[in-house]
Coordinates of C-alpha atoms in Angstrom, one line a residue:
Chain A
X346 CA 15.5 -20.6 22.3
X347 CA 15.4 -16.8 22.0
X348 CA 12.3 -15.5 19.7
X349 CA 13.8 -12.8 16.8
X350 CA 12.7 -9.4 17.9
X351 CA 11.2 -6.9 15.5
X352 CA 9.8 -3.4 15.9
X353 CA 7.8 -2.5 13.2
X354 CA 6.6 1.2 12.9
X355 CA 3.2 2.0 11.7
X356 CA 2.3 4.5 9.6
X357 CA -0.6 6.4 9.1
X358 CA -1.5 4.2 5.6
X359 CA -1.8 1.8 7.9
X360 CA -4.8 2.5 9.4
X361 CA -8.1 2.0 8.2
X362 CA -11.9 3.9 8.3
X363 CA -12.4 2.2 12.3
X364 CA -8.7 3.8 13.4
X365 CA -7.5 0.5 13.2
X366 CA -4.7 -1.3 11.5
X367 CA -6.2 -3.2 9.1
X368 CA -6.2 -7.0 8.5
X369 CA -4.4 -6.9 5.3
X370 CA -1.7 -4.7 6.4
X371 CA -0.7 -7.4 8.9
X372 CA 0.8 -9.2 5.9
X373 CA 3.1 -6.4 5.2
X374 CA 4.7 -6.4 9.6
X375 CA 5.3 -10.2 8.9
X376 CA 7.7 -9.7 6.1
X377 CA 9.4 -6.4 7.7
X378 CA 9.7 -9.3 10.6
X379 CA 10.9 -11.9 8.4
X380 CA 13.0 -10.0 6.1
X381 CA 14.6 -8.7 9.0
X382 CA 15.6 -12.4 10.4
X383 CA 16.3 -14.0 7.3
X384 CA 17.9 -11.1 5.2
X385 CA 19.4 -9.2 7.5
X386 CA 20.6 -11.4 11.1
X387 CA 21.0 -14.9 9.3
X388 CA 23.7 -14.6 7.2
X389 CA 25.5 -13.1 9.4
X390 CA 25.6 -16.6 10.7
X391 CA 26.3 -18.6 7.9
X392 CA 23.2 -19.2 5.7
X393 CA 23.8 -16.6 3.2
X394 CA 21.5 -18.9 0.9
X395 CA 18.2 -18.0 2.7
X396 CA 18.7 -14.4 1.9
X397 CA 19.5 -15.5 -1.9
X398 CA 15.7 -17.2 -2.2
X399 CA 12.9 -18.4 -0.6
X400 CA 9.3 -18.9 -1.7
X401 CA 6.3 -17.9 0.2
X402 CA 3.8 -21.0 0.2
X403 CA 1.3 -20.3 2.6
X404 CA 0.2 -17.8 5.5
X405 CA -1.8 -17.9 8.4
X406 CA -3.3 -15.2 10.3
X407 CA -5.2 -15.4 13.4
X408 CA -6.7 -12.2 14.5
X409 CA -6.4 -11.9 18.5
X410 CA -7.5 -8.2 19.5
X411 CA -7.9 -5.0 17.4
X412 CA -4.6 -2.9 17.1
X413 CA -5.3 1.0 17.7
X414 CA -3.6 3.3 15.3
X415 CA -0.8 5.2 17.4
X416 CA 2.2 6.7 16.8
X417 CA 5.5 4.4 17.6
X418 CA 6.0 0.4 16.6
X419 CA 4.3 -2.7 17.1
X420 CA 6.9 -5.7 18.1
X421 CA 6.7 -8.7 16.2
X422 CA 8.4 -11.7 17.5
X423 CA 9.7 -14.8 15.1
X424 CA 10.6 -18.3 15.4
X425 CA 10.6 -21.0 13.7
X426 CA 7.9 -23.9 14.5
X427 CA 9.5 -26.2 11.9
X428 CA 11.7 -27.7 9.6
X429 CA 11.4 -30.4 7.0
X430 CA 13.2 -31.5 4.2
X431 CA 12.5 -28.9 1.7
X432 CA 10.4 -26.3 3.5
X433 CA 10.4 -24.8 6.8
X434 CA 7.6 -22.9 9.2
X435 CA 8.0 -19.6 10.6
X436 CA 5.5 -18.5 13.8
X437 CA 4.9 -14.9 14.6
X438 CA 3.1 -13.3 17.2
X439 CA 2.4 -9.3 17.0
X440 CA 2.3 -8.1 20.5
X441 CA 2.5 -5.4 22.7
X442 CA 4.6 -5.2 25.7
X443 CA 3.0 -2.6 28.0
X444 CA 4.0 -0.9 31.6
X445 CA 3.9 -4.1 33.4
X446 CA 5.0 -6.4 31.1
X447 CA 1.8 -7.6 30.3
X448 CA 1.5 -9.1 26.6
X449 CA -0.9 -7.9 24.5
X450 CA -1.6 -10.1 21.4
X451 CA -3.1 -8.7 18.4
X452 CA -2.4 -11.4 15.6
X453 CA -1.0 -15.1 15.9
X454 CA 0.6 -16.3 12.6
X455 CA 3.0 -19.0 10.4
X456 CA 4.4 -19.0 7.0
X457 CA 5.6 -22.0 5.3
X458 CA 8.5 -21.1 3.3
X459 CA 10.5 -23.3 0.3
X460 CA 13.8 -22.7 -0.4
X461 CA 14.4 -21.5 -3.7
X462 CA 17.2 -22.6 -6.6
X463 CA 16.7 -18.6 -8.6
X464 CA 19.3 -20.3 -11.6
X465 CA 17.4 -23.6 -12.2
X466 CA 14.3 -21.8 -11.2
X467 CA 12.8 -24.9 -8.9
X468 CA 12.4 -25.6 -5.0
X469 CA 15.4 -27.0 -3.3
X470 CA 16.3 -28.7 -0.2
X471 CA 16.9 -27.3 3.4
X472 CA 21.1 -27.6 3.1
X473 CA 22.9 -28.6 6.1
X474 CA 24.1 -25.3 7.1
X475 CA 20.6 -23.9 6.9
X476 CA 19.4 -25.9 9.4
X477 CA 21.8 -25.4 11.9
X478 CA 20.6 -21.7 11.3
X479 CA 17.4 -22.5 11.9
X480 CA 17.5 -24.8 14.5
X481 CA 18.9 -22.0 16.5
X482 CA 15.5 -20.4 16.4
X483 CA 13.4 -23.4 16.7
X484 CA 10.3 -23.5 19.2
X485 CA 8.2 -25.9 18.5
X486 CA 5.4 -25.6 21.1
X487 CA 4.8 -21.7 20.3
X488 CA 1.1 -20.3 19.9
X489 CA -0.6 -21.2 17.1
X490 CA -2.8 -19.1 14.8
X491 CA -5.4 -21.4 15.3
X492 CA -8.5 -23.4 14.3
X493 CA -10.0 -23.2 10.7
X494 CA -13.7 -23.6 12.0
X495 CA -16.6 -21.4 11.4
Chain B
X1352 CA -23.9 -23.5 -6.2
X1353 CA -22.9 -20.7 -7.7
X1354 CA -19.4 -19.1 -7.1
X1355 CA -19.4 -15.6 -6.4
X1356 CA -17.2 -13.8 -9.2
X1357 CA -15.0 -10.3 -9.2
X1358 CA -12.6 -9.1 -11.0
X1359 CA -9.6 -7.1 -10.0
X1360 CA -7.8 -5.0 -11.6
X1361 CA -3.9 -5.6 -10.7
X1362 CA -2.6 -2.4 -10.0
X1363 CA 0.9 -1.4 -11.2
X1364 CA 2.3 -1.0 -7.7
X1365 CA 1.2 -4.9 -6.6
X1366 CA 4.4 -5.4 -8.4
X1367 CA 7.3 -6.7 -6.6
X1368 CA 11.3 -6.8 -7.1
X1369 CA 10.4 -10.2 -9.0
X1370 CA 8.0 -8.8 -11.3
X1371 CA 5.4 -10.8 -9.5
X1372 CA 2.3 -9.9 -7.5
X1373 CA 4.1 -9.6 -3.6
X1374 CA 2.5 -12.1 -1.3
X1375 CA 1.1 -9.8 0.7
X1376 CA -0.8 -7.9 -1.9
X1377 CA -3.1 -11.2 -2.3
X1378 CA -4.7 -10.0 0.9
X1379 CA -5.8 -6.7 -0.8
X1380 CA -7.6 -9.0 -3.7
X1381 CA -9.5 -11.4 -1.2
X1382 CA -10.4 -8.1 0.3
X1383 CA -11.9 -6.5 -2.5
X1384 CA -13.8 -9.5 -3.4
X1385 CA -14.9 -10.0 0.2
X1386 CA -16.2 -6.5 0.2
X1387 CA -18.0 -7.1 -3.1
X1388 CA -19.9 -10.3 -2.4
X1389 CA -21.4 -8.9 1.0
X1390 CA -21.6 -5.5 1.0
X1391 CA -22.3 -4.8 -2.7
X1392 CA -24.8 -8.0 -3.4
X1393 CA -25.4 -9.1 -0.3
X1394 CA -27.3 -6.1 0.9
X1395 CA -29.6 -6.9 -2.6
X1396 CA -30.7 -10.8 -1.5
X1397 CA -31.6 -9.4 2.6
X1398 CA -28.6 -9.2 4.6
X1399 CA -28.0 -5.5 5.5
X1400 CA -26.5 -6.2 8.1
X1401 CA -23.6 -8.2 6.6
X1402 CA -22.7 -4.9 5.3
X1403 CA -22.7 -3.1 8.9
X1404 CA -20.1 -5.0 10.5
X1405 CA -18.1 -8.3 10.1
X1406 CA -14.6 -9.1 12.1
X1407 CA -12.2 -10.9 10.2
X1408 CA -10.8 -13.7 13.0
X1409 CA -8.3 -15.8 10.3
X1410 CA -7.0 -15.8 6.6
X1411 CA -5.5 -18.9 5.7
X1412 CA -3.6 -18.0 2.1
X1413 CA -1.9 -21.1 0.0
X1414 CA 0.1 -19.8 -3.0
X1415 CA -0.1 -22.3 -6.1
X1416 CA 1.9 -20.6 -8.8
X1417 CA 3.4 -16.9 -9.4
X1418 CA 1.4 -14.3 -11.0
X1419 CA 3.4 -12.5 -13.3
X1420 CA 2.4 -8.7 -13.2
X1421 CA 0.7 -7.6 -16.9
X1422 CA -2.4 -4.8 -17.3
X1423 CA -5.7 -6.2 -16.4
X1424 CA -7.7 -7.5 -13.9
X1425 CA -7.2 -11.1 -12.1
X1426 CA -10.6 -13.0 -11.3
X1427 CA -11.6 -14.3 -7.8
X1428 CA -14.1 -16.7 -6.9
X1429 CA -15.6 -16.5 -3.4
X1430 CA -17.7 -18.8 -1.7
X1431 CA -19.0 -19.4 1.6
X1432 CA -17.1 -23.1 2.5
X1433 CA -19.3 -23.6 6.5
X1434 CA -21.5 -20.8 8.2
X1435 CA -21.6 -21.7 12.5
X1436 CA -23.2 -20.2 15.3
X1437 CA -21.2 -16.9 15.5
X1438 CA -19.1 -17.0 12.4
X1439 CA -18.8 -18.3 8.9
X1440 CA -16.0 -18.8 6.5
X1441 CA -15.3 -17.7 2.7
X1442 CA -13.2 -20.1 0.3
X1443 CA -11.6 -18.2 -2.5
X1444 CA -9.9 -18.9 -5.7
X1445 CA -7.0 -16.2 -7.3
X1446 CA -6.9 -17.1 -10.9
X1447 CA -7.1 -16.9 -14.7
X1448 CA -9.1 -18.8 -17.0
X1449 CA -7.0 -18.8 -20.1
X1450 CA -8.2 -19.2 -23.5
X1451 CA -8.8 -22.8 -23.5
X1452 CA -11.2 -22.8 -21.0
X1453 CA -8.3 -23.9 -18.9
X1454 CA -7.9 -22.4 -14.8
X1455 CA -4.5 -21.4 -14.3
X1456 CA -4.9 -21.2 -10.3
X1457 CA -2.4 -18.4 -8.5
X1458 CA -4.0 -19.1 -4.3
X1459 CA -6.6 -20.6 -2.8
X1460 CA -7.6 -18.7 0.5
X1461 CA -10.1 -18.9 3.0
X1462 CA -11.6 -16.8 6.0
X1463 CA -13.1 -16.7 9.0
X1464 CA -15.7 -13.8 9.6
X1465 CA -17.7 -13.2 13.0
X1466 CA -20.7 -10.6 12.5
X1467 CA -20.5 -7.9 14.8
X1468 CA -22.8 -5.8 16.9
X1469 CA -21.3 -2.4 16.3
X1470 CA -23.2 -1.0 19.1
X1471 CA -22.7 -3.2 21.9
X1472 CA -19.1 -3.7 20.3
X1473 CA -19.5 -7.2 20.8
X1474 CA -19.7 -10.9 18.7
X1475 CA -23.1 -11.5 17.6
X1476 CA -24.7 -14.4 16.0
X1477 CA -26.0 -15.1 12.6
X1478 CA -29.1 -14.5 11.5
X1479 CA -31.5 -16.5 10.1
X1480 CA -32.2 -13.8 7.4
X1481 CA -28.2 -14.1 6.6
X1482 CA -27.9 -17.6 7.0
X1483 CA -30.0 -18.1 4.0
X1484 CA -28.1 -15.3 1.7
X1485 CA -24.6 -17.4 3.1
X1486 CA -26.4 -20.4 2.0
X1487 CA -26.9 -19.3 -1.2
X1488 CA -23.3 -19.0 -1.9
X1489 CA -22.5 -22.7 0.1
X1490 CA -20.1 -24.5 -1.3
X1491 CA -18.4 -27.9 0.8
X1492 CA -16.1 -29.7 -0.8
X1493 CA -14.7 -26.4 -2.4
X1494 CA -10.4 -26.2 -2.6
X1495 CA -8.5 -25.6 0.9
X1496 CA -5.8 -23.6 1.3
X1497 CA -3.7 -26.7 2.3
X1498 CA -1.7 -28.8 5.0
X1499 CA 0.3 -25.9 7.6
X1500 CA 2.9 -28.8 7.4
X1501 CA 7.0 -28.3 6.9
Chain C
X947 CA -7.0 16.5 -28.7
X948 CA -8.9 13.9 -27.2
X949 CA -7.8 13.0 -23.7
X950 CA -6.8 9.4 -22.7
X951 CA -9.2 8.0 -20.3
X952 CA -8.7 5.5 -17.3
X953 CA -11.4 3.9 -15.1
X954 CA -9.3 3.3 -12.1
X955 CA -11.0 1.5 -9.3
X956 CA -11.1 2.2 -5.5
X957 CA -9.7 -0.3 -3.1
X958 CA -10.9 -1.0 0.0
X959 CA -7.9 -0.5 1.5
X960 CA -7.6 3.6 -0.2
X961 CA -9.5 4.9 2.6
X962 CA -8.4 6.5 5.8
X963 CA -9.5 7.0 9.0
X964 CA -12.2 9.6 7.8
X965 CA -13.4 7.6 5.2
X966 CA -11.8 9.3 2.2
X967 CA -9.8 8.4 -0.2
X968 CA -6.3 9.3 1.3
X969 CA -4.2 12.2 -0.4
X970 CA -0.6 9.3 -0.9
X971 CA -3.3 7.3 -3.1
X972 CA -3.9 9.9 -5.5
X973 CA -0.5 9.2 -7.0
X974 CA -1.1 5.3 -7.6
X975 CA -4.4 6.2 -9.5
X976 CA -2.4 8.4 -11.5
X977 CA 0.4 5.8 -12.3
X978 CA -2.6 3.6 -13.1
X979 CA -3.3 5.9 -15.8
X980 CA -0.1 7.0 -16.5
X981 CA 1.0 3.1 -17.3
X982 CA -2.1 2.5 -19.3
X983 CA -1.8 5.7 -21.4
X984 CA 2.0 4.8 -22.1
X985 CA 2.5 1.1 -21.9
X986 CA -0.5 -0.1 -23.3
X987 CA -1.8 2.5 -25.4
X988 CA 1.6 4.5 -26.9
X989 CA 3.0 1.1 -27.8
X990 CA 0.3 0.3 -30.4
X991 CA 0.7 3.8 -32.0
X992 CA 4.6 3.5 -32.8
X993 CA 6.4 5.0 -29.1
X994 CA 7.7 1.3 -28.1
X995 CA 10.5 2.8 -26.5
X996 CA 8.3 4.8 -24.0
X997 CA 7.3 1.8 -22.5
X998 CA 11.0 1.1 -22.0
X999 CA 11.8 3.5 -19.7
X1000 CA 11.0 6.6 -18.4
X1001 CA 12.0 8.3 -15.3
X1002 CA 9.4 10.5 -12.7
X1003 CA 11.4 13.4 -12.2
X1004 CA 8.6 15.6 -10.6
X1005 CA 5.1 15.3 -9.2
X1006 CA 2.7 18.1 -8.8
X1007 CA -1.1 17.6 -7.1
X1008 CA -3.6 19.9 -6.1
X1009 CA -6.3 18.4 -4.0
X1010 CA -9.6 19.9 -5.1
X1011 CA -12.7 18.4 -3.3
X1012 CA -12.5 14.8 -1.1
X1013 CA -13.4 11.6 -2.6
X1014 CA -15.7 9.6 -0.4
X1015 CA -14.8 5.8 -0.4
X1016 CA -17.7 4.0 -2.4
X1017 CA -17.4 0.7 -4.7
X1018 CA -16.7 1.0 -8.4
X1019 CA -13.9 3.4 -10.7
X1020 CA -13.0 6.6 -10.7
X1021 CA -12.2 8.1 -14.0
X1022 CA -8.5 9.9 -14.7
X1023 CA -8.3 11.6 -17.8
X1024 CA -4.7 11.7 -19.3
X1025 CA -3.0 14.4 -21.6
X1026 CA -0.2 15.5 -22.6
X1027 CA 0.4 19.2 -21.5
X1028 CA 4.0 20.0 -22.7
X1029 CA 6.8 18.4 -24.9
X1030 CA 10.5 19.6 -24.5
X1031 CA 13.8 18.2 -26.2
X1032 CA 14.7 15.9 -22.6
X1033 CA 11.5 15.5 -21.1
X1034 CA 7.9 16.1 -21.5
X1035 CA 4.6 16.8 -19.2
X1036 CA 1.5 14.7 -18.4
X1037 CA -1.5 16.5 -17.1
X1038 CA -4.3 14.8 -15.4
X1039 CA -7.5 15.0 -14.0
X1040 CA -9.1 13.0 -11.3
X1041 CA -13.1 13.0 -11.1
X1042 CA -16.4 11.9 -11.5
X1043 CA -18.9 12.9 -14.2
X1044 CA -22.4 12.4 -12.8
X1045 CA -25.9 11.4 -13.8
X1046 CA -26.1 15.5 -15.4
X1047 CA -23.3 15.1 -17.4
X1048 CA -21.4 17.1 -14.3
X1049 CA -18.3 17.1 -13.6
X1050 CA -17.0 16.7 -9.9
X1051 CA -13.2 17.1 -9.6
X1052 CA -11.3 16.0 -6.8
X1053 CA -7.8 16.7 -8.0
X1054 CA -5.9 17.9 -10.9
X1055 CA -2.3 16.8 -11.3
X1056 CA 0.9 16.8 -13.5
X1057 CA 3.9 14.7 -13.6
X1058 CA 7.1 15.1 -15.1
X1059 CA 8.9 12.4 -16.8
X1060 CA 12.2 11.9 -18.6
X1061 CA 12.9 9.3 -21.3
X1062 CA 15.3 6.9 -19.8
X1063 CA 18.0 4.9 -21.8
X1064 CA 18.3 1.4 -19.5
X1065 CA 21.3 0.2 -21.6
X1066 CA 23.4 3.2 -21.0
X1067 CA 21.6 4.4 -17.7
X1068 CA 21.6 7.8 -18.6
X1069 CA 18.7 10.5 -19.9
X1070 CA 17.5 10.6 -23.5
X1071 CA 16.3 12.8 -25.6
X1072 CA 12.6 12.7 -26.8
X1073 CA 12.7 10.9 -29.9
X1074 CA 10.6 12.2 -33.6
X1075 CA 8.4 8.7 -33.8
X1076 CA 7.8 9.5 -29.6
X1077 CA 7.4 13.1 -29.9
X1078 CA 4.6 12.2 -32.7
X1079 CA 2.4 10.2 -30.5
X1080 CA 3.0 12.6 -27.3
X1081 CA 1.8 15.5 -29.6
X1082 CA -1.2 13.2 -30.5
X1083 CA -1.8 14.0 -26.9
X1084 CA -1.3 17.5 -26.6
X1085 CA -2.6 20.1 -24.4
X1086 CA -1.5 22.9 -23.6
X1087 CA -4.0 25.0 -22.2
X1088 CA -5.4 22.4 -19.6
X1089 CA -6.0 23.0 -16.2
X1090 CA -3.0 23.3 -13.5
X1091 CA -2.4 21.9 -9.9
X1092 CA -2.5 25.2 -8.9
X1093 CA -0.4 28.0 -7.1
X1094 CA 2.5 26.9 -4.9
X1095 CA 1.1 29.8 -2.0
X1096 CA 0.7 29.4 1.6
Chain D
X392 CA 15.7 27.2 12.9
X393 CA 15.9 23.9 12.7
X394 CA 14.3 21.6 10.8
X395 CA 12.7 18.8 12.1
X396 CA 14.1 15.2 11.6
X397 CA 12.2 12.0 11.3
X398 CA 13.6 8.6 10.1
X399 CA 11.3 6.7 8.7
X400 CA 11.9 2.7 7.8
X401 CA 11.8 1.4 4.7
X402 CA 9.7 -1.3 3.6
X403 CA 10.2 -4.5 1.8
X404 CA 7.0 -3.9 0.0
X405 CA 8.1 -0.2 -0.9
X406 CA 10.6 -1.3 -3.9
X407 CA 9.3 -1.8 -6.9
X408 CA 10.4 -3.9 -9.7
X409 CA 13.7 -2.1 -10.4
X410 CA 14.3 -2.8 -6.7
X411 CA 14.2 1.6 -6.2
X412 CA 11.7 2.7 -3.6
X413 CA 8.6 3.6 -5.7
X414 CA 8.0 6.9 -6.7
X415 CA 4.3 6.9 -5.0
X416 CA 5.6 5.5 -1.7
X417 CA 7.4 8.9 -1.3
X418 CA 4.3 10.7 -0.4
X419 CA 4.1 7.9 2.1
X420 CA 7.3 9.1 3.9
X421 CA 6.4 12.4 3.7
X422 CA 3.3 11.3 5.4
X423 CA 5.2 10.2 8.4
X424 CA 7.3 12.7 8.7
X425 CA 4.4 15.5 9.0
X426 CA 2.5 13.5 11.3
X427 CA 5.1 13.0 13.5
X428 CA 6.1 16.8 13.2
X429 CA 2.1 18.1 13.6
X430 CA 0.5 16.0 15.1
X431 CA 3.3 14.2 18.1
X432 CA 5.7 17.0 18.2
X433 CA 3.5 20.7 17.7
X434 CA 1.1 19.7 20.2
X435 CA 3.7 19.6 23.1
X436 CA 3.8 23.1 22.0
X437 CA 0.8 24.0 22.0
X438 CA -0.8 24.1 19.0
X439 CA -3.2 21.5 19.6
X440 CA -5.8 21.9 17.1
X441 CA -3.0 21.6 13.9
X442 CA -3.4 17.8 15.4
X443 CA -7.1 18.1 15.3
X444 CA -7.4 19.0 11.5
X445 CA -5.2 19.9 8.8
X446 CA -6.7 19.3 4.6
X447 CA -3.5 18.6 2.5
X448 CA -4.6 21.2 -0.5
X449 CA -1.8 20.4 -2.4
X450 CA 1.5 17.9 -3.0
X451 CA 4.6 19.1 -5.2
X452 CA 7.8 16.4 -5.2
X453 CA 10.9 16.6 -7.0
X454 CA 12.8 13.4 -7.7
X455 CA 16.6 13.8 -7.5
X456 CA 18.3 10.5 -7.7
X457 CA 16.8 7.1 -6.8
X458 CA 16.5 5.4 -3.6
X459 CA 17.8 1.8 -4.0
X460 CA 16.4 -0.2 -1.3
X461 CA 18.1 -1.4 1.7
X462 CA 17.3 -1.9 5.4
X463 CA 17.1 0.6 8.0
X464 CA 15.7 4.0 7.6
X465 CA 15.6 6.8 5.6
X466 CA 15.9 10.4 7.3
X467 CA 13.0 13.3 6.4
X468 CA 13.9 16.4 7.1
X469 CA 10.4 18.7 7.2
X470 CA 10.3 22.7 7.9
X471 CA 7.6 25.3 7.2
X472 CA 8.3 27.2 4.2
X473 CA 5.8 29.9 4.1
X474 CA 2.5 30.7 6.5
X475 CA -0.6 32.7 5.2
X476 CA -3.8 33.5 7.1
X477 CA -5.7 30.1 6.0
X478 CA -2.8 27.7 4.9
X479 CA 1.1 27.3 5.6
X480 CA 3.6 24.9 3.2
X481 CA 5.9 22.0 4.7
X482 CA 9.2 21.6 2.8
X483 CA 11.0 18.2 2.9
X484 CA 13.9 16.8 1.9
X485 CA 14.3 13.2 2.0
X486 CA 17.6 12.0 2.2
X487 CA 21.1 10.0 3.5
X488 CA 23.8 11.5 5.3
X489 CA 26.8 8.8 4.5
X490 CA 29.7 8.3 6.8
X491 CA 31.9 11.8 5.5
X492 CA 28.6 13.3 6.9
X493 CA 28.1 14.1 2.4
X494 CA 24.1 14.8 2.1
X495 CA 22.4 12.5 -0.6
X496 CA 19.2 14.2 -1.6
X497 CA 16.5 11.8 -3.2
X498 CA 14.0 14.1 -3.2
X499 CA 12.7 17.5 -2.0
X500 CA 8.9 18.3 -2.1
X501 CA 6.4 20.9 -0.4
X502 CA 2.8 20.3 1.1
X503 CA 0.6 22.9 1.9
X504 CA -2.1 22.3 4.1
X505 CA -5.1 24.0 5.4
X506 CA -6.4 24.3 8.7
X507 CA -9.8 22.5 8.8
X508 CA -12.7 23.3 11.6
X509 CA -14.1 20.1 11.5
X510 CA -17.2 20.8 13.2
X511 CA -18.6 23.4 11.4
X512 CA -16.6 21.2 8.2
X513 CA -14.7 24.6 6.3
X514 CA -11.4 25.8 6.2
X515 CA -10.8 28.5 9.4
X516 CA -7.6 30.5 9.8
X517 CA -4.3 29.6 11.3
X518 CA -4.6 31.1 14.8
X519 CA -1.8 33.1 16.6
X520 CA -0.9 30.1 18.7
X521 CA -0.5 28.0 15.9
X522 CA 1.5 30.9 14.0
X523 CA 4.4 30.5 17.0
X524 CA 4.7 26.9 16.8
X525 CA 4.8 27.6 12.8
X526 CA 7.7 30.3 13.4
X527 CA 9.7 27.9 15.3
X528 CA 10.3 26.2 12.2
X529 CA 10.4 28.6 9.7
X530 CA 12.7 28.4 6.7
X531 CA 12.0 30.5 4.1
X532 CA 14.9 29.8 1.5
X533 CA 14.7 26.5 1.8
X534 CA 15.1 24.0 -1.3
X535 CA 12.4 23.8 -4.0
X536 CA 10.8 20.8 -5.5
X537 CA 11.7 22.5 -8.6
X538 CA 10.2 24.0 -12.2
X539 CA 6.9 22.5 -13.7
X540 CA 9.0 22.5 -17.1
X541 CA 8.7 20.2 -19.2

């Protein structure tokens, strides 16, 4: 299935005191990525509720190779690495493409997300029509952020 | 053991379209309690060179409940959860003890860290001089972020 | 007058490439203060409605000397510097005082705001009971950003 | 002369909790747009060392009417309003051109900025090279942040 393609500018903010982007503005490219799929390209075809409310329950971030502040965008590809009954799992890698078409990796990620009733204020389930959505984007043996060890 | 304990200060701008603290903002917390614990009182029990250069290779964030923005500061526990070879890993805890006494937990986080020779620009190991100031703060069977599941 | 003061502290993640406190931060530290001073501080005296809503029309900053990233606060000081029938004028200072009792600016600031009625979505005028507490505030001979020259 | 354009994305994370972009993240885009004018652009045209080290002295910005968020971009227009023999001011205007090509101005604002020697660490005098580049984008009755009343 076709990865969603983001590019995300940087800006200057971004960088930190080593010239690089720092870990925590990582965060901020995953939900320009994600906002972009879910809010902007999925209703579009047909799951108007995702854009209407869903709940952040976890990240993951695996740090691959230190991104250089330069001027331009970063490309984030999405998919989705899951779908259960009331959540599903987004994967993300932030890459560069260069010359060649060699892939440079700088992070790995995932975010679970929970659909979200905003009137009765509670989780809901993955409706029928979401999932075809979903499914559409669905790669289930994408890269991984990885291990937990230390 | 004894958790390591900071305090930050919410900032009006960590303030989403919700009225909650964004997701991504959580990063900025774990950061400045991060930077607290080893550069600020670190440095005091031995381990200078915590403070002179440490790689973040993976966050893990699970978020438990939302944090409603108000004025004042959010507490953050920190604690070192396994310390390897060439890395170790910090368990955190986002929340507010209320007046009962009782934890109202917002995220339980964790990362992985791998000291770095700034020189050679390469991994390095741990030291036995940090090893002891990470053990001080070592702390098992602490909270995990949770399952990756969907 | 007395000036309202703010300990506002640093984040990690305020400092640029050269190790500074970036010149876009200035204006969170001073909405920092700003909110303190009006939502948490006005209220109490008898202004609820300033904590209701009112609008930034205009910012003014003049850099003075660099703040070098450390740990801790820096303090803002708060006044007001002008009251008009529509609007009114906070001044600010951004610094340090030292060990001497010195004072070490490193900017000086002024923001314009307009009282804000949310029902009707229109300007307001500056009510007696709010123009009381402002002028509880009042400066008028503080010091300016500075010049608009090239 | 003129001006020159940038567009610079919006963020999810810029809006705050009336779902306008902040009023601090403006700075932000202005950020953005004179980097990309100084330090991607001037250079081509040879004025080299305005990439090599400029001190913002001093910020003025002048809310006009709010930015509700949305995706896609928001355009900066930047000039140089003014050049003196150790400083020059930027003038902005951020804004949307809508489809009946109608101009909707959210803010207009001025920087001036300070050529820096960085080895020798004091300000040092625009240089005749520099001066050209300047000229090329001079507008001298430009748009004004507006009056410090209050």
């Amino acid at each position: 299935m076709p990865r969603h393609v983001t590019h995300v500018p940087l800006r200057w903010a971004d960088m930190d005191a080593f010239a690089h982007v720092n870990n925590v503005v990582y965060l901020r490219y995953l939900q320009e990525a994600r906002v972009d799929m879910l809010f902007v390209h999925a209703p579009r075809h047909g799951a108007e509720q995702l854009a209407e409310g869903v709940v952040v329950a976890r990240h993951e971030v695996g740090y691959r190779a230190p991104l250089q502040f330069r001027a331009g965008a970063v490309r984030v590809e999405t998919w989705v690495s899951a779908i259960g009954n009331a959540s599903f799992t987004l994967g993300y890698e932030v890459l560069d493409v260069n010359g060649d078409g060699e892939r440079v990796v700088y992070a790995v990620a995932s975010t679970v997300l929970v659909p979200y009733d905003l009137e009765d204020a509670r989780p809901r389930r993955v409706s029928d029509e979401e999932r075809l959505v979903l499914e559409s984007f669905l790669e289930t043996d994408g890269p991984l952020p990885g291990r937990s060890a230390a």
